[in-house]
PDB file of C-alpha atoms in Angstrom:
ATOM      1  CA  MET Z  30    -156.414 -68.327 100.214  1.00  0.00           C
ATOM      2  CA  PRO Z  31    -153.202 -69.839  98.776  1.00  0.00           C
ATOM      3  CA  HIS Z  32    -150.825 -67.786 100.888  1.00  0.00           C
ATOM      4  CA  LEU Z  33    -152.385 -69.131 104.071  1.00  0.00           C
ATOM      5  CA  THR Z  34    -151.998 -72.809 103.321  1.00  0.00           C
ATOM      6  CA  ALA Z  35    -148.469 -73.610 104.544  1.00  0.00           C
ATOM      7  CA  SER Z  36    -148.420 -74.638 108.190  1.00  0.00           C
ATOM      8  CA  ALA Z  37    -144.755 -73.586 108.582  1.00  0.00           C
ATOM      9  CA  ASP Z  38    -145.635 -69.948 107.918  1.00  0.00           C
ATOM     10  CA  ALA Z  39    -146.974 -69.360 111.403  1.00  0.00           C
ATOM     11  CA  ARG Z  40    -143.763 -70.707 112.920  1.00  0.00           C
ATOM     12  CA  ARG Z  41    -141.660 -68.349 110.814  1.00  0.00           C
ATOM     13  CA  ILE Z  42    -143.329 -65.212 112.114  1.00  0.00           C
ATOM     14  CA  ALA Z  43    -143.599 -66.352 115.705  1.00  0.00           C
ATOM     15  CA  GLY Z  44    -140.401 -64.549 116.631  1.00  0.00           C
ATOM     16  CA  GLY Z  45    -141.987 -61.151 116.139  1.00  0.00           C
ATOM     17  CA  GLU Z  46    -139.433 -59.896 113.585  1.00  0.00           C
ATOM     18  CA  GLN Z  47    -139.682 -56.184 112.809  1.00  0.00           C
ATOM     19  CA  LEU Z  48    -141.071 -55.531 109.347  1.00  0.00           C
ATOM     20  CA  GLY Z  49    -139.336 -52.786 107.394  1.00  0.00           C
ATOM     21  CA  PHE Z  50    -138.862 -51.225 103.972  1.00  0.00           C
ATOM     22  CA  GLY Z  51    -136.501 -52.205 101.215  1.00  0.00           C
ATOM     23  CA  VAL Z  52    -136.540 -49.578  98.462  1.00  0.00           C
ATOM     24  CA  PRO Z  53    -135.640 -51.107  95.052  1.00  0.00           C
ATOM     25  CA  GLY Z  54    -134.480 -47.747  93.720  1.00  0.00           C
ATOM     26  CA  TYR Z  55    -136.022 -44.290  93.718  1.00  0.00           C
ATOM     27  CA  ALA Z  56    -135.479 -41.937  90.810  1.00  0.00           C
ATOM     28  CA  HIS Z  57    -132.457 -39.615  90.790  1.00  0.00           C
ATOM     29  CA  PRO Z  58    -132.481 -37.254  93.809  1.00  0.00           C
ATOM     30  CA  LEU Z  59    -133.087 -34.287  91.486  1.00  0.00           C
ATOM     31  CA  LEU Z  60    -136.261 -35.939  90.187  1.00  0.00           C
ATOM     32  CA  ALA Z  61    -137.363 -37.447  93.499  1.00  0.00           C
ATOM     33  CA  PRO Z  62    -136.225 -35.104  96.293  1.00  0.00           C
ATOM     34  CA  ALA Z  63    -139.230 -35.914  98.520  1.00  0.00           C
ATOM     35  CA  GLU Z  64    -138.561 -39.652  98.239  1.00  0.00           C
ATOM     36  CA  TRP Z  65    -134.932 -39.358  99.309  1.00  0.00           C
ATOM     37  CA  ALA Z  66    -135.817 -36.924 102.095  1.00  0.00           C
ATOM     38  CA  GLU Z  67    -138.363 -39.396 103.483  1.00  0.00           C
ATOM     39  CA  LEU Z  68    -135.736 -42.122 103.678  1.00  0.00           C
ATOM     40  CA  ALA Z  69    -133.637 -40.004 106.034  1.00  0.00           C
ATOM     41  CA  ARG Z  70    -136.569 -38.885 108.188  1.00  0.00           C
ATOM     42  CA  PRO Z  71    -136.307 -40.173 111.771  1.00  0.00           C
ATOM     43  CA  GLY Z  72    -138.664 -43.058 112.428  1.00  0.00           C
ATOM     44  CA  THR Z  73    -138.848 -44.334 108.851  1.00  0.00           C
ATOM     45  CA  PRO Z  74    -138.557 -48.147 109.229  1.00  0.00           C
ATOM     46  CA  LEU Z  75    -135.837 -48.561 106.618  1.00  0.00           C
ATOM     47  CA  HIS Z  76    -133.910 -51.794 106.147  1.00  0.00           C
ATOM     48  CA  TRP Z  77    -132.146 -50.621 102.993  1.00  0.00           C
ATOM     49  CA  ALA Z  78    -132.483 -48.466  99.888  1.00  0.00           C
ATOM     50  CA  VAL Z  79    -130.865 -48.894  96.477  1.00  0.00           C
ATOM     51  CA  LEU Z  80    -128.826 -46.201  94.727  1.00  0.00           C
ATOM     52  CA  ASN Z  81    -128.962 -46.527  90.930  1.00  0.00           C
ATOM     53  CA  ILE Z  82    -127.505 -43.693  88.847  1.00  0.00           C
ATOM     54  CA  ALA Z  83    -127.307 -45.125  85.319  1.00  0.00           C
ATOM     55  CA  ASN Z  84    -128.101 -48.804  85.742  1.00  0.00           C
ATOM     56  CA  GLY Z  85    -125.074 -48.805  88.017  1.00  0.00           C
ATOM     57  CA  PRO Z  86    -122.726 -46.177  89.528  1.00  0.00           C
ATOM     58  CA  GLY Z  87    -122.440 -43.991  86.438  1.00  0.00           C
ATOM     59  CA  SER Z  88    -119.210 -42.738  84.902  1.00  0.00           C
ATOM     60  CA  ARG Z  89    -118.273 -40.271  87.651  1.00  0.00           C
ATOM     61  CA  PRO Z  90    -119.454 -39.256  91.139  1.00  0.00           C
ATOM     62  CA  ASP Z  91    -122.790 -37.434  91.062  1.00  0.00           C
ATOM     63  CA  PRO Z  92    -122.932 -34.560  93.588  1.00  0.00           C
ATOM     64  CA  HIS Z  93    -126.670 -34.962  94.180  1.00  0.00           C
ATOM     65  CA  CYS Z  94    -126.295 -38.682  94.849  1.00  0.00           C
ATOM     66  CA  LEU Z  95    -123.306 -37.996  97.100  1.00  0.00           C
ATOM     67  CA  GLU Z  96    -125.495 -35.676  99.180  1.00  0.00           C
ATOM     68  CA  ALA Z  97    -128.356 -38.199  99.383  1.00  0.00           C
ATOM     69  CA  ALA Z  98    -125.941 -40.974 100.350  1.00  0.00           C
ATOM     70  CA  GLY Z  99    -124.409 -38.787 103.053  1.00  0.00           C
ATOM     71  CA  ARG Z 100    -127.805 -38.012 104.575  1.00  0.00           C
ATOM     72  CA  LEU Z 101    -128.650 -41.710 104.820  1.00  0.00           C
ATOM     73  CA  ARG Z 102    -125.294 -42.549 106.375  1.00  0.00           C
ATOM     74  CA  ASN Z 103    -125.719 -39.768 108.938  1.00  0.00           C
ATOM     75  CA  ALA Z 104    -129.249 -40.952 109.771  1.00  0.00           C
ATOM     76  CA  ARG Z 105    -127.957 -44.471 110.349  1.00  0.00           C
ATOM     77  CA  GLU Z 106    -125.091 -43.223 112.512  1.00  0.00           C
ATOM     78  CA  ARG Z 107    -127.525 -41.266 114.693  1.00  0.00           C
ATOM     79  CA  ALA Z 108    -129.701 -44.371 115.083  1.00  0.00           C
ATOM     80  CA  LEU Z 109    -126.731 -46.612 115.877  1.00  0.00           C
ATOM     81  CA  HIS Z 110    -125.506 -44.248 118.601  1.00  0.00           C
ATOM     82  CA  GLY Z 111    -128.915 -43.815 120.198  1.00  0.00           C
ATOM     83  CA  GLU Z 112    -129.348 -40.206 119.106  1.00  0.00           C
ATOM     84  CA  ALA Z 113    -132.634 -41.049 117.335  1.00  0.00           C
ATOM     85  CA  PRO Z 114    -134.619 -43.338 119.687  1.00  0.00           C
ATOM     86  CA  ASP Z 115    -137.485 -43.667 117.189  1.00  0.00           C
ATOM     87  CA  ASP Z 116    -135.182 -45.203 114.589  1.00  0.00           C
ATOM     88  CA  THR Z 117    -135.125 -48.718 116.009  1.00  0.00           C
ATOM     89  CA  VAL Z 118    -135.471 -50.377 112.587  1.00  0.00           C
ATOM     90  CA  ARG Z 119    -132.845 -48.157 110.963  1.00  0.00           C
ATOM     91  CA  ALA Z 120    -130.398 -48.978 113.752  1.00  0.00           C
ATOM     92  CA  SER Z 121    -130.410 -52.619 112.661  1.00  0.00           C
ATOM     93  CA  GLY Z 122    -130.466 -51.802 108.938  1.00  0.00           C
ATOM     94  CA  GLY Z 123    -130.715 -48.452 107.201  1.00  0.00           C
ATOM     95  CA  ARG Z 124    -128.063 -49.241 104.622  1.00  0.00           C
ATOM     96  CA  LEU Z 125    -127.600 -47.740 101.166  1.00  0.00           C
ATOM     97  CA  LEU Z 126    -127.000 -50.457  98.560  1.00  0.00           C
ATOM     98  CA  GLY Z 127    -125.361 -50.052  95.176  1.00  0.00           C
ATOM     99  CA  HIS Z 128    -127.299 -51.353  92.163  1.00  0.00           C
ATOM    100  CA  LEU Z 129    -125.504 -54.057  90.158  1.00  0.00           C
ATOM    101  CA  ASP Z 130    -127.366 -55.423  87.137  1.00  0.00           C
ATOM    102  CA  LEU Z 131    -126.495 -59.100  86.622  1.00  0.00           C
ATOM    103  CA  ALA Z 132    -128.593 -59.290  83.417  1.00  0.00           C
ATOM    104  CA  HIS Z 133    -129.730 -62.796  84.424  1.00  0.00           C
ATOM    105  CA  GLY Z 134    -126.115 -63.951  84.615  1.00  0.00           C
ATOM    106  CA  GLU Z 135    -124.887 -62.432  81.340  1.00  0.00           C
ATOM    107  CA  ARG Z 136    -122.767 -59.563  82.746  1.00  0.00           C
ATOM    108  CA  PRO Z 137    -119.004 -60.293  82.882  1.00  0.00           C
ATOM    109  CA  PHE Z 138    -117.560 -60.761  86.371  1.00  0.00           C
ATOM    110  CA  ASP Z 139    -114.838 -58.111  85.892  1.00  0.00           C
ATOM    111  CA  GLU Z 140    -117.390 -55.544  84.745  1.00  0.00           C
ATOM    112  CA  LEU Z 141    -119.525 -56.105  87.831  1.00  0.00           C
ATOM    113  CA  ILE Z 142    -116.525 -55.811  90.141  1.00  0.00           C
ATOM    114  CA  ALA Z 143    -115.477 -52.552  88.459  1.00  0.00           C
ATOM    115  CA  ASP Z 144    -118.952 -51.125  89.091  1.00  0.00           C
ATOM    116  CA  ALA Z 145    -118.808 -52.355  92.675  1.00  0.00           C
ATOM    117  CA  ARG Z 146    -115.486 -50.616  93.295  1.00  0.00           C
ATOM    118  CA  SER Z 147    -116.880 -47.352  91.921  1.00  0.00           C
ATOM    119  CA  PHE Z 148    -119.875 -47.561  94.261  1.00  0.00           C
ATOM    120  CA  ILE Z 149    -117.602 -48.180  97.241  1.00  0.00           C
ATOM    121  CA  ASP Z 150    -115.046 -45.505  96.356  1.00  0.00           C
ATOM    122  CA  TRP Z 151    -117.552 -42.780  95.474  1.00  0.00           C
ATOM    123  CA  TYR Z 152    -120.589 -43.393  97.658  1.00  0.00           C
ATOM    124  CA  ARG Z 153    -119.323 -45.515 100.579  1.00  0.00           C
ATOM    125  CA  ILE Z 154    -122.302 -47.808 100.187  1.00  0.00           C
ATOM    126  CA  GLY Z 155    -123.156 -50.460 102.772  1.00  0.00           C
ATOM    127  CA  GLY Z 156    -123.875 -53.336 100.417  1.00  0.00           C
ATOM    128  CA  PHE Z 157    -125.233 -54.258  97.011  1.00  0.00           C
ATOM    129  CA  TYR Z 158    -128.529 -55.055  95.341  1.00  0.00           C
ATOM    130  CA  LEU Z 159    -127.963 -57.610  92.580  1.00  0.00           C
ATOM    131  CA  ALA Z 160    -130.771 -56.845  90.135  1.00  0.00           C
ATOM    132  CA  ARG Z 161    -131.966 -59.409  87.593  1.00  0.00           C
ATOM    133  CA  CYS Z 162    -130.164 -62.123  89.495  1.00  0.00           C
ATOM    134  CA  PRO Z 163    -130.485 -65.579  87.899  1.00  0.00           C
ATOM    135  CA  ALA Z 164    -132.536 -68.128  89.794  1.00  0.00           C
ATOM    136  CA  ASP Z 165    -131.514 -71.439  88.241  1.00  0.00           C
ATOM    137  CA  ARG Z 166    -129.182 -74.014  89.750  1.00  0.00           C
ATOM    138  CA  ALA Z 167    -126.655 -73.860  86.896  1.00  0.00           C
ATOM    139  CA  ARG Z 168    -125.695 -70.233  87.563  1.00  0.00           C
ATOM    140  CA  LEU Z 169    -125.447 -70.557  91.333  1.00  0.00           C
ATOM    141  CA  PRO Z 170    -121.648 -71.118  91.418  1.00  0.00           C
ATOM    142  CA  ALA Z 171    -121.045 -67.903  89.465  1.00  0.00           C
ATOM    143  CA  VAL Z 172    -123.324 -65.936  91.784  1.00  0.00           C
ATOM    144  CA  ARG Z 173    -121.588 -67.402  94.844  1.00  0.00           C
ATOM    145  CA  ARG Z 174    -118.211 -66.354  93.439  1.00  0.00           C
ATOM    146  CA  LEU Z 175    -119.531 -62.833  92.877  1.00  0.00           C
ATOM    147  CA  THR Z 176    -121.135 -62.447  96.311  1.00  0.00           C
ATOM    148  CA  GLY Z 177    -118.043 -63.788  98.042  1.00  0.00           C
ATOM    149  CA  THR Z 178    -115.907 -61.204  96.250  1.00  0.00           C
ATOM    150  CA  LEU Z 179    -118.352 -58.399  97.012  1.00  0.00           C
ATOM    151  CA  HIS Z 180    -118.391 -59.248 100.721  1.00  0.00           C
ATOM    152  CA  ALA Z 181    -114.588 -59.172 100.719  1.00  0.00           C
ATOM    153  CA  LEU Z 182    -114.487 -55.784  98.951  1.00  0.00           C
ATOM    154  CA  LEU Z 183    -116.941 -54.284 101.446  1.00  0.00           C
ATOM    155  CA  ALA Z 184    -115.029 -55.648 104.416  1.00  0.00           C
ATOM    156  CA  GLU Z 185    -111.717 -54.342 103.067  1.00  0.00           C
ATOM    157  CA  SER Z 186    -113.132 -50.900 102.386  1.00  0.00           C
ATOM    158  CA  GLY Z 187    -114.291 -50.400 105.968  1.00  0.00           C
ATOM    159  CA  SER Z 188    -117.381 -48.603 104.630  1.00  0.00           C
ATOM    160  CA  ALA Z 189    -119.765 -51.345 105.743  1.00  0.00           C
ATOM    161  CA  ASP Z 190    -119.861 -52.962 109.156  1.00  0.00           C
ATOM    162  CA  GLY Z 191    -120.012 -56.727 109.209  1.00  0.00           C
ATOM    163  CA  GLY Z 192    -119.030 -56.994 105.557  1.00  0.00           C
ATOM    164  CA  GLY Z 193    -122.126 -55.158 104.345  1.00  0.00           C
ATOM    165  CA  ARG Z 194    -125.431 -56.519 103.080  1.00  0.00           C
ATOM    166  CA  LEU Z 195    -126.065 -58.346  99.812  1.00  0.00           C
ATOM    167  CA  VAL Z 196    -129.572 -58.716  98.380  1.00  0.00           C
ATOM    168  CA  LEU Z 197    -130.325 -60.931  95.393  1.00  0.00           C
ATOM    169  CA  GLY Z 198    -133.070 -59.468  93.215  1.00  0.00           C
ATOM    170  CA  HIS Z 199    -134.563 -62.634  91.744  1.00  0.00           C
ATOM    171  CA  GLY Z 200    -138.159 -61.473  91.859  1.00  0.00           C
ATOM    172  CA  THR Z 201    -139.222 -65.104  92.177  1.00  0.00           C
ATOM    173  CA  HIS Z 202    -138.355 -68.139  94.278  1.00  0.00           C
ATOM    174  CA  PRO Z 203    -134.911 -69.323  93.133  1.00  0.00           C
ATOM    175  CA  TYR Z 204    -133.165 -72.642  93.517  1.00  0.00           C
ATOM    176  CA  PRO Z 205    -132.832 -73.096  97.321  1.00  0.00           C
ATOM    177  CA  GLY Z 206    -129.033 -72.941  97.279  1.00  0.00           C
ATOM    178  CA  TYR Z 207    -129.159 -69.199  96.614  1.00  0.00           C
ATOM    179  CA  ALA Z 208    -130.255 -68.692 100.223  1.00  0.00           C
ATOM    180  CA  GLU Z 209    -126.674 -69.415 101.276  1.00  0.00           C
ATOM    181  CA  ALA Z 210    -125.159 -67.024  98.710  1.00  0.00           C
ATOM    182  CA  ALA Z 211    -126.381 -63.720 100.157  1.00  0.00           C
ATOM    183  CA  ASP Z 212    -128.048 -62.048 103.130  1.00  0.00           C
ATOM    184  CA  GLN Z 213    -131.498 -61.665 101.592  1.00  0.00           C
ATOM    185  CA  LEU Z 214    -133.480 -62.824  98.553  1.00  0.00           C
ATOM    186  CA  VAL Z 215    -136.263 -60.961  96.762  1.00  0.00           C
ATOM    187  CA  THR Z 216    -138.668 -63.822  96.184  1.00  0.00           C
ATOM    188  CA  PHE Z 217    -141.540 -61.762  94.771  1.00  0.00           C
ATOM    189  CA  GLN Z 218    -141.584 -58.695  92.541  1.00  0.00           C
ATOM    190  CA  GLY Z 219    -144.696 -57.966  90.567  1.00  0.00           C
ATOM    191  CA  PRO Z 220    -148.328 -56.804  90.606  1.00  0.00           C
ATOM    192  CA  TRP Z 221    -150.842 -57.127  93.391  1.00  0.00           C
ATOM    193  CA  THR Z 222    -153.115 -59.168  91.117  1.00  0.00           C
ATOM    194  CA  ASP Z 223    -150.486 -61.934  91.228  1.00  0.00           C
ATOM    195  CA  TYR Z 224    -149.299 -61.398  94.792  1.00  0.00           C
ATOM    196  CA  ARG Z 225    -152.647 -61.798  96.494  1.00  0.00           C
ATOM    197  CA  TRP Z 226    -152.911 -65.375  95.167  1.00  0.00           C
ATOM    198  CA  SER Z 227    -149.219 -66.255  95.376  1.00  0.00           C
ATOM    199  CA  GLN Z 228    -147.787 -69.254  97.197  1.00  0.00           C
ATOM    200  CA  VAL Z 229    -144.576 -69.432  99.155  1.00  0.00           C
ATOM    201  CA  ALA Z 230    -141.969 -72.087  98.348  1.00  0.00           C
ATOM    202  CA  GLU Z 231    -141.832 -74.722 101.083  1.00  0.00           C
ATOM    203  CA  TRP Z 232    -138.032 -74.541 101.484  1.00  0.00           C
ATOM    204  CA  THR Z 233    -138.226 -70.916 102.667  1.00  0.00           C
ATOM    205  CA  ALA Z 234    -139.729 -72.138 105.953  1.00  0.00           C
ATOM    206  CA  ASP Z 235    -136.209 -73.145 107.019  1.00  0.00           C
ATOM    207  CA  TYR Z 236    -135.141 -69.481 107.175  1.00  0.00           C
ATOM    208  CA  PRO Z 237    -136.221 -66.457 109.264  1.00  0.00           C
ATOM    209  CA  PRO Z 238    -138.204 -63.547 107.758  1.00  0.00           C
ATOM    210  CA  GLU Z 239    -135.183 -61.232 107.492  1.00  0.00           C
ATOM    211  CA  ARG Z 240    -133.916 -63.455 104.673  1.00  0.00           C
ATOM    212  CA  PHE Z 241    -136.749 -62.532 102.277  1.00  0.00           C
ATOM    213  CA  ALA Z 242    -138.177 -59.416 100.620  1.00  0.00           C
ATOM    214  CA  HIS Z 243    -141.337 -58.772  98.591  1.00  0.00           C
ATOM    215  CA  PHE Z 244    -141.930 -55.852  96.192  1.00  0.00           C
ATOM    216  CA  VAL Z 245    -145.515 -55.368  95.048  1.00  0.00           C
ATOM    217  CA  HIS Z 246    -146.957 -52.668  92.800  1.00  0.00           C
ATOM    218  CA  GLY Z 247    -150.561 -51.796  92.036  1.00  0.00           C
ATOM    219  CA  VAL Z 248    -151.689 -52.402  95.634  1.00  0.00           C
ATOM    220  CA  PRO Z 249    -154.881 -50.362  96.244  1.00  0.00           C
ATOM    221  CA  ARG Z 250    -155.114 -48.543  99.558  1.00  0.00           C
ATOM    222  CA  THR Z 251    -158.172 -50.625 100.399  1.00  0.00           C
ATOM    223  CA  HIS Z 252    -156.067 -53.809 100.125  1.00  0.00           C
ATOM    224  CA  LEU Z 253    -153.014 -52.568 102.001  1.00  0.00           C
ATOM    225  CA  GLU Z 254    -153.822 -54.528 105.160  1.00  0.00           C
ATOM    226  CA  GLU Z 255    -154.403 -57.691 103.133  1.00  0.00           C
ATOM    227  CA  ALA Z 256    -151.050 -57.237 101.355  1.00  0.00           C
ATOM    228  CA  MET Z 257    -149.253 -56.880 104.689  1.00  0.00           C
ATOM    229  CA  ARG Z 258    -151.020 -60.002 105.920  1.00  0.00           C
ATOM    230  CA  VAL Z 259    -149.755 -61.936 102.873  1.00  0.00           C
ATOM    231  CA  ALA Z 260    -146.197 -60.765 103.579  1.00  0.00           C
ATOM    232  CA  ARG Z 261    -146.395 -61.818 107.214  1.00  0.00           C
ATOM    233  CA  TRP Z 262    -147.828 -65.240 106.434  1.00  0.00           C
ATOM    234  CA  GLN Z 263    -145.266 -65.863 103.707  1.00  0.00           C
ATOM    235  CA  GLY Z 264    -142.443 -64.907 106.027  1.00  0.00           C
ATOM    236  CA  ALA Z 265    -141.109 -61.763 104.317  1.00  0.00           C
ATOM    237  CA  GLY Z 266    -139.285 -59.407 106.684  1.00  0.00           C
ATOM    238  CA  THR Z 267    -138.727 -56.630 104.123  1.00  0.00           C
ATOM    239  CA  ILE Z 268    -141.387 -55.113 101.860  1.00  0.00           C
ATOM    240  CA  PHE Z 269    -142.147 -52.294  99.484  1.00  0.00           C
ATOM    241  CA  PHE Z 270    -145.796 -51.853  98.512  1.00  0.00           C
ATOM    242  CA  THR Z 271    -147.073 -49.126  96.193  1.00  0.00           C
ATOM    243  CA  ASP Z 272    -150.320 -48.232  94.484  1.00  0.00           C
ATOM    244  CA  ARG Z 273    -148.359 -47.137  91.413  1.00  0.00           C
ATOM    245  CA  ASN Z 274    -147.899 -49.481  88.463  1.00  0.00           C
ATOM    246  CA  ASP Z 275    -145.840 -49.692  85.291  1.00  0.00           C
ATOM    247  CA  ARG Z 276    -148.526 -47.835  83.328  1.00  0.00           C
ATOM    248  CA  ASP Z 277    -148.905 -45.013  85.856  1.00  0.00           C
ATOM    249  CA  GLY Z 278    -148.021 -41.623  84.421  1.00  0.00           C
ATOM    250  CA  ARG Z 279    -148.306 -39.750  87.717  1.00  0.00           C
ATOM    251  CA  SER Z 280    -144.657 -40.289  88.605  1.00  0.00           C
ATOM    252  CA  GLY Z 281    -143.264 -39.700  85.117  1.00  0.00           C
ATOM    253  CA  GLN Z 282    -141.560 -43.097  85.457  1.00  0.00           C
ATOM    254  CA  ARG Z 283    -142.366 -46.488  84.025  1.00  0.00           C
ATOM    255  CA  ASP Z 284    -140.772 -48.014  87.109  1.00  0.00           C
ATOM    256  CA  PRO Z 285    -143.577 -48.224  89.694  1.00  0.00           C
ATOM    257  CA  PHE Z 286    -141.022 -48.273  92.531  1.00  0.00           C
ATOM    258  CA  ALA Z 287    -139.298 -45.019  91.488  1.00  0.00           C
ATOM    259  CA  ALA Z 288    -141.661 -42.786  93.494  1.00  0.00           C
ATOM    260  CA  LEU Z 289    -143.509 -42.777  96.813  1.00  0.00           C
ATOM    261  CA  PRO Z 290    -146.863 -44.555  97.005  1.00  0.00           C
ATOM    262  CA  SER Z 291    -149.768 -42.200  97.650  1.00  0.00           C
ATOM    263  CA  TYR Z 292    -150.310 -43.878 101.060  1.00  0.00           C
ATOM    264  CA  TRP Z 293    -146.689 -43.566 102.221  1.00  0.00           C
ATOM    265  CA  ASP Z 294    -147.534 -41.951 105.564  1.00  0.00           C
ATOM    266  CA  GLU Z 295    -150.144 -44.621 106.282  1.00  0.00           C
ATOM    267  CA  ILE Z 296    -147.862 -47.564 105.597  1.00  0.00           C
ATOM    268  CA  VAL Z 297    -145.045 -45.962 107.605  1.00  0.00           C
ATOM    269  CA  SER Z 298    -147.384 -45.629 110.569  1.00  0.00           C
ATOM    270  CA  ARG Z 299    -148.528 -49.263 110.209  1.00  0.00           C
ATOM    271  CA  ILE Z 300    -145.045 -50.740 110.407  1.00  0.00           C
ATOM    272  CA  GLY Z 301    -143.234 -47.929 112.179  1.00  0.00           C
ATOM    273  CA  PRO Z 302    -141.108 -47.923 115.341  1.00  0.00           C
ATOM    274  CA  GLY Z 303    -142.138 -50.281 118.069  1.00  0.00           C
ATOM    275  CA  ILE Z 304    -144.651 -52.230 116.020  1.00  0.00           C
ATOM    276  CA  SER Z 305    -143.868 -55.934 116.025  1.00  0.00           C
ATOM    277  CA  GLU Z 306    -145.126 -57.861 112.999  1.00  0.00           C
TER     278      GLU Z 306
END
């Protein structure tokens, strides 16, 4: 199969990095209370989750989002201080990220920074998810300027240890220079029908698994193990797999990642505490 062809893949996973979840953005906590509750449950292998109110922070603080953000912060604090021994993955991650839509490089810099400040001031987020991030070489300098400023804002705010976490939501393999612009790149976002035959870019072999994330929708339960095998071989340290798709009316959302997959408990148990991928 194509995802098994690169000889460097085996070297990238040899370190036994802990696989975990990155959540691209659940629906509003009023519409998805179970989803947000699961993120704070002890033992959920969470690397990060994205808060998106209105394609950004919204116009004012939302009390329901404030409550959800507080629960995640408290869960991370308990894990960091050893009060939740099952939360080994959360202790090294567990951050809430603010959603910034780059519109493929068309959003003005000042507008993005204003949204970032609102996220920090209102929700004390621990980083940012840069959705619709451009992937071409020409826009790399602008993205580097933005990520450098965001890291500085997070460090100054004191709300995020280590300057916070920045994730670039390309959804595809970008120009290699983007790997030095942020902490993690989303190098696949799409349907299982494409993912199962996908190929990893050769340059990614120079980086450890924690630098890459894969989001896949329409993954049948019967192919869940195969999907996890693809992620491991392609060197992705963060995943979100769901059986929902963009035509699925069960969740009331066109976004397949806005609700829990039907096999949530099963996938949590597969990559949960103490399981080395």
